[in-house]
Amino acid sequence: MPLPSPTPPEASGDSASDTPASGASASGGPVLLDAVRTACRLRHYSIRTEAAYASWAKRFCLFHRDTDGRPRHPETMGEAEVVAFLAHLAEERDVASSTQNQALAAILFLYDAVLGAPLADLGAFPRAKRPKRLPVVLTRAETEAVLSRLDGTPRLVASLLYGSGLRLLEALRLRVKDVGLAEGQVTVREGKGDRDRVTMLPVALEEPLRLQLEVVRALHARDRAGGYGAVYLPSALAHKYPNAAYETGWQYVFPAARRSVDPRSPEAGAVRRHHLGESAVQKAVRTAAKAAGVEKPVSPHAFRHSFATHMLERGADIRTVQELLGHKDVRTTEVYTHVLNRGVRGVTSPLDGLTA
C-alpha cells in the first residue's frame, strides 16, 4: 500500500466531527483516513471500529500542528507526540479510561498497519482513571412497568434484552436463522470479543417472534420483487456463498424501515436493507422509563444487567449466567452479586435495633 501523503484536513480544530480529509494526494496515493479505512477492511474490522480508528487518527493529527498552524502528518511525529496526546486526553479532557485505551489502540494501529512504522516503547504517560461503577439494575416491578409502556418493535427488542441477556446490538444484528423457536434458544454470532454463544429464548417471546419473522419474510419478498433483497454479509461469507445475501435466513430479524446504500459494499452504491438503528430503541426505552416514573438512568443495557441480577436472585449458578451473558471471565459476572437484594437486605442496620 502506498504511504499516504501528509495532506492536512481542510477543517481546523480538534473535534472528531470536523470535515474529514479525503480525495487524492499529490503523489496519487490514498490520503490518511482512506488508508486507515482500507487497513481496517482488509482485517475485517467492524464498521464501528473503522469509524473510531479514522476519527482518532484525525484527532491526533489535528492536535499537533506545525509552525504554520497546519495539522501534522503522523510520518513527522513519533512516540513523544503520542504520549503528549494521550496525556492531554487524561489530564485536560478528563476522558474515561476506555476512551483513552481506544485512542491508544487506534494510534498504534495507525503506525503499525497503515504507515508500516510500529512505535517503540511509549514509556509512562498519565492514565485515565477507571472508576468502579455498579450496573444500573431495575427491580422486577420497575422492569415490568417499563416494558408495559413500550410497544411494537422496541418492546420486543427490550424483552429480548431482559429475557435472553442480550446486548442491544446483539439483538438488532440477529438473523432469521439464529432464532431457534423449536429449540427455545437464540444464537448470538460475533458477539463482544468476536465470540459466538447460545442463550435461552423465553417461552413468552416465542409467539411474538414468530409473528415478527412472518413480517420479515413478507418484507423480504417485497424487496425481492422490487429487485432488491440483499443483506450485508461478512466479506468471507459473501465470497464463499454469493447468493446467501438474498436468502431469507440471512435477513435481519429487526430490519430497518427503509433501504439504504451500504458504505462498505464491494459494488459502489449497493442498496440494501440494514437492521433497525440503536437510537430508535434507546429513545423508546428512555421515554417509557420516564412515563413509568423510574428515576434511575435507564438505557436498553439496564435490561441485560437486570437479567443477570434476577437470574442470580432466583438461584441460577453464576457459571451458567456467565455463559448466557458471554462473559470471558467469571469475575465480570461477579459484579452482579454486589447488587443482589439478599446482599444489603440480608442484614439489619444497627439503627433498626435502637429502642428510642
Coordinates of N, CA and C in Angstrom, one line a residue, residues 135-329:
P135 N -23.5 -1.6 38.1 CA -24.5 -1.5 37.0 C -25.9 -1.0 37.4
V136 N -26.6 -0.4 36.5 CA -27.9 0.1 36.8 C -28.8 -1.2 36.7
V137 N -29.5 -1.5 37.8 CA -30.4 -2.7 37.8 C -31.8 -2.3 38.2
L138 N -32.7 -2.7 37.4 CA -34.1 -2.5 37.7 C -34.7 -3.6 38.6
T139 N -35.6 -3.2 39.5 CA -36.3 -4.2 40.2 C -37.3 -4.9 39.2
R140 N -37.9 -6.0 39.7 CA -38.8 -6.7 38.8 C -40.0 -5.9 38.5
A141 N -40.5 -5.1 39.5 CA -41.6 -4.2 39.3 C -41.3 -3.1 38.3
E142 N -40.1 -2.6 38.4 CA -39.7 -1.5 37.5 C -39.5 -2.0 36.1
T143 N -39.0 -3.2 36.0 CA -38.8 -3.9 34.7 C -40.2 -4.0 34.0
E144 N -41.1 -4.5 34.7 CA -42.5 -4.8 34.2 C -43.1 -3.4 33.8
A145 N -42.9 -2.4 34.7 CA -43.5 -1.1 34.4 C -43.0 -0.5 33.1
V146 N -41.6 -0.6 32.9 CA -41.1 0.0 31.7 C -41.5 -0.8 30.5
L147 N -41.4 -2.1 30.5 CA -41.8 -2.9 29.4 C -43.3 -2.7 29.0
S148 N -44.1 -2.5 30.0 CA -45.5 -2.4 29.7 C -45.8 -1.1 29.0
R149 N -44.9 -0.1 29.1 CA -45.1 1.2 28.4 C -44.4 1.2 27.0
L150 N -43.8 0.1 26.6 CA -43.3 0.0 25.3 C -44.2 -0.7 24.4
D151 N -44.1 -0.5 23.1 CA -45.0 -1.3 22.2 C -44.2 -1.5 20.9
G152 N -44.8 -2.4 20.1 CA -44.2 -2.6 18.8 C -42.8 -3.3 18.9
T153 N -41.9 -2.9 17.9 CA -40.6 -3.5 17.8 C -39.7 -3.1 19.0
P154 N -39.7 -1.9 19.5 CA -38.9 -1.6 20.7 C -39.3 -2.5 21.9
R155 N -40.5 -2.8 22.1 CA -40.9 -3.7 23.2 C -40.4 -5.1 23.0
L156 N -40.4 -5.6 21.8 CA -39.9 -6.9 21.5 C -38.4 -7.0 21.7
V157 N -37.7 -6.0 21.2 CA -36.3 -5.9 21.4 C -35.9 -5.8 22.9
A158 N -36.5 -4.9 23.6 CA -36.3 -4.8 25.0 C -36.6 -6.1 25.8
S159 N -37.6 -6.8 25.4 CA -38.0 -8.0 26.0 C -36.9 -9.1 25.8
L160 N -36.3 -9.1 24.6 CA -35.2 -10.0 24.4 C -34.0 -9.7 25.2
L161 N -33.7 -8.4 25.4 CA -32.6 -8.0 26.2 C -32.8 -8.5 27.7
Y162 N -34.0 -8.4 28.2 CA -34.2 -8.8 29.5 C -34.5 -10.3 29.6
G163 N -35.1 -10.9 28.6 CA -35.4 -12.3 28.7 C -34.3 -13.2 28.3
S164 N -33.3 -12.7 27.5 CA -32.2 -13.6 27.0 C -30.8 -13.0 27.4
G165 N -30.8 -11.8 28.0 CA -29.5 -11.3 28.4 C -28.7 -10.8 27.2
L166 N -29.3 -10.3 26.2 CA -28.6 -9.8 25.0 C -28.1 -8.4 25.2
R167 N -27.1 -8.0 24.5 CA -26.7 -6.6 24.3 C -27.6 -6.1 23.2
L168 N -27.8 -4.7 23.2 CA -28.7 -4.1 22.2 C -28.3 -4.5 20.8
L169 N -27.0 -4.3 20.5 CA -26.6 -4.6 19.1 C -26.7 -6.1 18.8
E170 N -26.5 -6.9 19.8 CA -26.6 -8.4 19.5 C -28.0 -8.7 19.1
A171 N -29.0 -8.0 19.7 CA -30.4 -8.3 19.4 C -30.7 -7.7 18.0
L172 N -30.2 -6.5 17.7 CA -30.5 -5.9 16.4 C -29.8 -6.6 15.3
R173 N -28.7 -7.3 15.5 CA -28.0 -8.0 14.5 C -28.4 -9.4 14.3
L174 N -29.4 -9.9 15.0 CA -29.9 -11.2 14.9 C -30.4 -11.5 13.5
R175 N -30.1 -12.6 12.9 CA -30.6 -13.1 11.6 C -31.8 -14.1 11.9
V176 N -32.6 -14.2 10.9 CA -33.7 -15.2 11.0 C -33.2 -16.6 11.4
K177 N -32.1 -17.0 10.8 CA -31.7 -18.4 11.1 C -31.2 -18.5 12.5
D178 N -30.9 -17.4 13.2 CA -30.4 -17.5 14.5 C -31.4 -17.6 15.6
V179 N -32.7 -17.5 15.3 CA -33.8 -17.7 16.2 C -34.3 -19.1 16.1
G180 N -34.0 -19.9 17.2 CA -34.5 -21.3 17.2 C -35.8 -21.4 18.0
L181 N -36.9 -21.2 17.3 CA -38.2 -21.3 18.0 C -38.4 -22.7 18.5
A182 N -38.1 -23.7 17.7 CA -38.3 -25.1 18.1 C -37.4 -25.5 19.2
E183 N -36.2 -25.0 19.2 CA -35.2 -25.4 20.3 C -35.3 -24.5 21.5
G184 N -36.0 -23.4 21.4 CA -36.1 -22.5 22.5 C -34.8 -21.8 22.8
Q185 N -34.1 -21.4 21.8 CA -32.8 -20.7 22.0 C -32.5 -19.7 21.0
V186 N -31.6 -18.8 21.3 CA -31.1 -17.8 20.4 C -29.6 -17.9 20.2
T187 N -29.1 -17.9 19.0 CA -27.7 -18.0 18.8 C -27.1 -16.6 18.5
V188 N -26.2 -16.1 19.3 CA -25.6 -14.8 19.1 C -24.3 -15.0 18.3
R189 N -24.2 -14.4 17.1 CA -23.0 -14.5 16.3 C -22.1 -13.3 16.4
E190 N -20.8 -13.5 16.5 CA -19.8 -12.5 16.6 C -20.2 -11.4 17.7
G191 N -20.5 -11.9 18.9 CA -20.7 -11.0 20.0 C -19.5 -10.3 20.4
K192 N -19.5 -9.7 21.6 CA -18.3 -9.0 22.1 C -17.2 -9.9 22.2
G193 N -16.0 -9.4 21.7 CA -14.8 -10.3 21.6 C -14.9 -11.3 20.5
D194 N -15.8 -11.1 19.5 CA -16.0 -11.9 18.3 C -16.2 -13.4 18.7
R195 N -17.0 -13.5 19.8 CA -17.4 -14.9 20.2 C -18.9 -15.2 20.0
D196 N -19.1 -16.4 19.5 CA -20.5 -16.9 19.4 C -21.0 -17.5 20.7
R197 N -22.3 -17.5 20.9 CA -22.8 -18.2 22.1 C -24.3 -18.5 21.9
V198 N -24.8 -19.3 22.7 CA -26.2 -19.7 22.7 C -26.8 -19.3 24.0
T199 N -28.0 -18.7 23.9 CA -28.7 -18.3 25.2 C -30.2 -18.7 25.0
M200 N -30.9 -18.5 26.1 CA -32.3 -19.0 26.2 C -33.2 -18.1 25.4
L201 N -34.3 -18.7 24.9 CA -35.4 -17.9 24.3 C -36.6 -18.1 25.2
P202 N -37.1 -17.0 25.9 CA -38.2 -17.1 26.8 C -39.4 -17.7 26.0
V203 N -40.2 -18.5 26.7 CA -41.4 -19.0 26.1 C -42.4 -17.9 25.8
A204 N -42.4 -16.8 26.6 CA -43.3 -15.7 26.4 C -43.0 -15.0 25.1
L205 N -41.8 -15.1 24.5 CA -41.5 -14.4 23.3 C -41.6 -15.3 22.0
E206 N -41.9 -16.5 22.2 CA -42.0 -17.4 21.0 C -43.0 -16.9 20.0
E207 N -44.2 -16.6 20.5 CA -45.3 -16.2 19.5 C -45.0 -14.8 19.0
P208 N -44.6 -13.8 19.8 CA -44.2 -12.5 19.2 C -43.1 -12.6 18.2
L209 N -42.1 -13.5 18.4 CA -41.0 -13.6 17.5 C -41.5 -14.4 16.2
R210 N -42.4 -15.3 16.4 CA -43.0 -16.0 15.2 C -43.7 -15.0 14.3
L211 N -44.4 -14.1 14.9 CA -45.1 -13.1 14.1 C -44.1 -12.1 13.5
Q212 N -43.1 -11.8 14.2 CA -42.0 -10.9 13.7 C -41.3 -11.5 12.5
L213 N -41.1 -12.8 12.5 CA -40.4 -13.5 11.4 C -41.3 -13.5 10.2
E214 N -42.6 -13.6 10.4 CA -43.6 -13.6 9.3 C -43.5 -12.2 8.6
V215 N -43.4 -11.1 9.4 CA -43.3 -9.8 8.9 C -42.0 -9.7 8.0
V216 N -40.9 -10.2 8.6 CA -39.6 -10.1 7.9 C -39.7 -10.9 6.5
R217 N -40.3 -12.0 6.5 CA -40.4 -12.8 5.3 C -41.3 -12.0 4.2
A218 N -42.4 -11.4 4.7 CA -43.2 -10.7 3.7 C -42.4 -9.4 3.2
L219 N -41.7 -8.8 4.1 CA -40.9 -7.6 3.6 C -39.8 -8.0 2.7
H220 N -39.2 -9.1 2.9 CA -38.1 -9.6 2.1 C -38.7 -10.0 0.7
A221 N -39.9 -10.6 0.7 CA -40.5 -10.9 -0.6 C -40.8 -9.7 -1.4
R222 N -41.2 -8.6 -0.8 CA -41.5 -7.3 -1.5 C -40.2 -6.8 -2.0
D223 N -39.1 -6.8 -1.2 CA -37.8 -6.3 -1.7 C -37.3 -7.1 -2.9
R224 N -37.5 -8.4 -2.8 CA -37.0 -9.3 -4.0 C -37.8 -8.9 -5.2
A225 N -39.1 -8.7 -5.0 CA -40.0 -8.4 -6.2 C -39.6 -7.0 -6.8
G226 N -39.0 -6.1 -6.0 CA -38.6 -4.8 -6.5 C -37.2 -4.8 -6.9
G227 N -36.5 -6.0 -7.0 CA -35.1 -6.0 -7.5 C -34.1 -5.8 -6.4
Y228 N -34.5 -5.9 -5.2 CA -33.5 -5.7 -4.1 C -33.5 -7.0 -3.3
G229 N -33.4 -7.0 -2.0 CA -33.4 -8.2 -1.2 C -32.1 -8.7 -0.6
A230 N -31.0 -8.0 -1.0 CA -29.7 -8.5 -0.5 C -29.5 -7.8 0.9
V231 N -28.7 -8.5 1.8 CA -28.4 -8.0 3.1 C -26.9 -8.1 3.3
Y232 N -26.4 -7.3 4.2 CA -24.9 -7.3 4.4 C -24.5 -8.7 5.0
L233 N -23.4 -9.2 4.4 CA -22.7 -10.4 4.9 C -21.3 -10.1 5.2
P234 N -20.6 -10.7 6.2 CA -19.2 -10.6 6.3 C -18.5 -11.0 5.0
S235 N -17.4 -10.3 4.7 CA -16.8 -10.5 3.3 C -16.5 -11.9 3.0
A236 N -16.0 -12.7 4.0 CA -15.6 -14.1 3.7 C -16.8 -14.9 3.3
L237 N -17.9 -14.7 4.0 CA -19.1 -15.4 3.6 C -19.7 -15.0 2.3
A238 N -19.6 -13.7 2.0 CA -20.1 -13.1 0.8 C -19.4 -13.7 -0.4
H239 N -18.1 -14.0 -0.3 CA -17.4 -14.6 -1.4 C -17.6 -16.1 -1.5
K240 N -17.8 -16.7 -0.3 CA -18.0 -18.2 -0.4 C -19.4 -18.5 -0.8
Y241 N -20.4 -17.8 -0.4 CA -21.8 -18.0 -0.7 C -22.4 -16.8 -1.3
P242 N -22.1 -16.5 -2.6 CA -22.5 -15.3 -3.2 C -24.0 -15.1 -3.2
N243 N -24.8 -16.1 -3.1 CA -26.3 -15.9 -3.2 C -26.9 -15.9 -1.8
A244 N -26.1 -16.1 -0.7 CA -26.6 -16.2 0.6 C -27.3 -14.8 1.0
A245 N -26.8 -13.7 0.5 CA -27.3 -12.4 0.9 C -28.8 -12.2 0.5
Y246 N -29.3 -13.0 -0.4 CA -30.7 -12.9 -0.8 C -31.5 -14.0 -0.1
E247 N -30.9 -14.8 0.7 CA -31.7 -15.9 1.4 C -32.5 -15.3 2.6
T248 N -33.6 -15.9 2.8 CA -34.4 -15.4 4.0 C -33.7 -15.6 5.3
G249 N -33.0 -16.7 5.4 CA -32.4 -17.0 6.7 C -31.3 -16.0 7.1
W250 N -30.8 -15.2 6.2 CA -29.7 -14.2 6.5 C -30.3 -12.8 6.7
Q251 N -31.6 -12.7 6.5 CA -32.2 -11.4 6.8 C -32.3 -11.0 8.3
Y252 N -32.2 -9.7 8.6 CA -32.3 -9.3 10.0 C -33.6 -9.5 10.5
V253 N -33.7 -9.9 11.8 CA -35.0 -10.1 12.5 C -35.7 -8.8 12.7
F254 N -34.8 -7.7 12.9 CA -35.4 -6.4 13.1 C -34.9 -5.5 12.0
P255 N -35.5 -5.5 10.8 CA -35.0 -4.8 9.7 C -35.3 -3.3 9.8
A256 N -34.5 -2.5 9.1 CA -34.8 -1.0 9.1 C -36.0 -0.8 8.2
A257 N -36.7 0.3 8.5 CA -37.9 0.7 7.7 C -37.6 1.0 6.3
R258 N -36.4 1.5 6.0 CA -36.0 1.9 4.7 C -34.7 1.2 4.2
R259 N -34.6 1.0 2.9 CA -33.3 0.5 2.4 C -32.4 1.7 2.3
S260 N -31.1 1.4 2.3 CA -30.0 2.4 2.3 C -28.8 1.9 1.5
V261 N -27.9 2.8 1.2 CA -26.7 2.5 0.5 C -25.7 1.9 1.5
D262 N -25.2 0.8 1.2 CA -24.2 0.1 2.1 C -22.8 0.8 1.8
P263 N -22.3 1.5 2.8 CA -21.0 2.2 2.6 C -19.8 1.3 2.4
R264 N -19.9 0.0 2.8 CA -18.8 -0.9 2.7 C -19.0 -2.0 1.6
S265 N -20.0 -1.8 0.8 CA -20.2 -2.9 -0.2 C -19.1 -2.8 -1.3
P266 N -18.7 -4.0 -1.8 CA -17.7 -4.1 -2.9 C -18.3 -3.3 -4.2
E267 N -19.6 -3.5 -4.4 CA -20.2 -2.8 -5.5 C -20.6 -1.4 -5.1
A268 N -20.1 -0.4 -5.8 CA -20.4 1.0 -5.4 C -21.8 1.3 -5.4
G269 N -22.4 1.8 -4.3 CA -23.8 2.2 -4.3 C -24.7 1.1 -4.1
A270 N -24.3 0.0 -3.6 CA -25.2 -1.2 -3.4 C -26.3 -0.8 -2.4
V271 N -27.6 -1.0 -2.8 CA -28.7 -0.6 -1.9 C -29.2 -1.9 -1.2
R272 N -29.1 -1.8 0.2 CA -29.5 -3.0 1.0 C -30.4 -2.5 2.1
R273 N -31.1 -3.5 2.8 CA -31.8 -3.2 4.0 C -31.0 -3.6 5.2
H274 N -30.7 -2.6 6.0 CA -29.9 -2.9 7.2 C -30.8 -3.2 8.3
H275 N -30.2 -3.4 9.5 CA -31.1 -3.7 10.7 C -31.5 -2.3 11.3
L276 N -32.5 -2.4 12.2 CA -33.0 -1.3 12.9 C -31.9 -0.6 13.6
G277 N -31.9 0.8 13.7 CA -30.9 1.5 14.4 C -31.1 1.5 15.9
E278 N -30.0 1.6 16.6 CA -30.0 1.6 18.1 C -30.8 2.8 18.6
S279 N -30.7 3.9 18.0 CA -31.3 5.1 18.6 C -32.8 5.0 18.8
A280 N -33.5 4.2 17.9 CA -34.9 4.1 18.0 C -35.3 3.4 19.2
V281 N -34.6 2.3 19.6 CA -34.9 1.6 20.8 C -34.5 2.4 22.0
Q282 N -33.3 3.0 22.0 CA -32.8 3.8 23.1 C -33.8 4.9 23.5
K283 N -34.3 5.6 22.5 CA -35.3 6.7 22.7 C -36.6 6.2 23.3
A284 N -37.0 5.0 22.8 CA -38.3 4.5 23.3 C -38.2 4.0 24.7
V285 N -37.0 3.4 25.1 CA -36.8 3.0 26.5 C -36.7 4.1 27.4
R286 N -36.0 5.2 27.0 CA -36.0 6.4 27.9 C -37.3 7.0 28.1
T287 N -38.1 7.1 27.1 CA -39.5 7.6 27.2 C -40.3 6.7 28.1
A288 N -40.2 5.4 27.9 CA -41.1 4.5 28.7 C -40.7 4.6 30.2
A289 N -39.3 4.7 30.5 CA -38.9 4.7 31.9 C -39.4 6.0 32.5
K290 N -39.4 7.1 31.8 CA -39.9 8.4 32.3 C -41.4 8.3 32.6
A291 N -42.1 7.7 31.7 CA -43.6 7.5 31.9 C -43.9 6.6 33.0
A292 N -43.0 5.6 33.3 CA -43.2 4.7 34.4 C -42.8 5.3 35.7
G293 N -42.2 6.4 35.7 CA -41.8 7.1 37.0 C -40.5 6.5 37.5
V294 N -39.7 5.8 36.7 CA -38.4 5.2 37.2 C -37.4 6.3 37.1
E295 N -36.8 6.6 38.2 CA -35.8 7.7 38.2 C -34.4 7.3 38.0
K296 N -34.2 6.0 37.8 CA -32.8 5.5 37.5 C -32.5 5.9 36.1
P297 N -31.2 6.0 35.8 CA -30.8 6.3 34.3 C -31.0 5.0 33.5
V298 N -32.2 4.8 33.0 CA -32.5 3.6 32.3 C -32.1 3.6 30.8
S299 N -31.3 2.7 30.4 CA -30.9 2.5 29.0 C -31.3 1.1 28.6
P300 N -31.3 0.7 27.3 CA -31.6 -0.7 27.0 C -30.6 -1.7 27.7
H301 N -29.4 -1.2 28.0 CA -28.4 -2.2 28.6 C -28.8 -2.5 30.0
A302 N -29.6 -1.7 30.6 CA -30.1 -2.0 32.0 C -30.9 -3.3 32.0
F303 N -31.6 -3.6 30.9 CA -32.3 -4.9 30.9 C -31.4 -6.1 30.9
R304 N -30.2 -6.0 30.3 CA -29.2 -7.0 30.4 C -28.7 -7.2 31.8
H305 N -28.4 -6.0 32.4 CA -28.0 -6.1 33.8 C -29.0 -6.7 34.7
S306 N -30.3 -6.4 34.5 CA -31.4 -6.9 35.3 C -31.6 -8.4 35.1
F307 N -31.4 -8.8 33.8 CA -31.5 -10.2 33.5 C -30.5 -11.0 34.4
A308 N -29.2 -10.6 34.4 CA -28.2 -11.3 35.2 C -28.5 -11.3 36.7
T309 N -28.9 -10.1 37.2 CA -29.2 -10.0 38.6 C -30.4 -10.8 39.0
H310 N -31.4 -10.8 38.3 CA -32.6 -11.5 38.6 C -32.4 -13.0 38.5
M311 N -31.6 -13.5 37.5 CA -31.2 -14.9 37.4 C -30.5 -15.4 38.6
L312 N -29.6 -14.6 39.1 CA -28.8 -15.0 40.3 C -29.7 -14.9 41.5
E313 N -30.7 -14.0 41.6 CA -31.6 -13.9 42.7 C -32.5 -15.2 42.8
R314 N -32.7 -15.7 41.6 CA -33.6 -16.9 41.5 C -32.8 -18.2 41.7
G315 N -31.5 -18.1 42.1 CA -30.7 -19.2 42.4 C -29.9 -19.8 41.2
A316 N -29.8 -19.2 40.1 CA -29.1 -19.7 39.0 C -27.6 -19.7 39.3
D317 N -26.9 -20.7 38.8 CA -25.4 -20.8 39.1 C -24.7 -19.7 38.3
I318 N -23.7 -19.1 39.0 CA -23.0 -18.0 38.4 C -22.3 -18.3 37.1
R319 N -21.8 -19.6 37.0 CA -21.2 -20.0 35.8 C -22.2 -20.1 34.6
T320 N -23.4 -20.5 34.9 CA -24.4 -20.6 33.9 C -24.8 -19.2 33.4
V321 N -24.9 -18.2 34.3 CA -25.2 -16.8 34.0 C -24.0 -16.3 33.1
Q322 N -22.8 -16.6 33.5 CA -21.6 -16.2 32.8 C -21.7 -16.6 31.3
E323 N -22.1 -17.9 31.1 CA -22.2 -18.5 29.8 C -23.3 -17.8 29.0
L324 N -24.4 -17.6 29.6 CA -25.5 -17.0 28.9 C -25.2 -15.5 28.5
L325 N -24.4 -14.8 29.4 CA -24.1 -13.4 29.1 C -22.9 -13.3 28.1
G326 N -22.1 -14.4 28.0 CA -21.0 -14.4 27.0 C -19.8 -13.7 27.7
H327 N -19.7 -13.7 29.0 CA -18.5 -13.1 29.7 C -17.3 -14.1 29.5
K328 N -16.2 -13.5 29.2 CA -15.0 -14.4 29.1 C -14.5 -14.8 30.5
D329 N -14.6 -13.9 31.5 CA -14.1 -14.1 32.8 C -15.3 -14.1 33.8

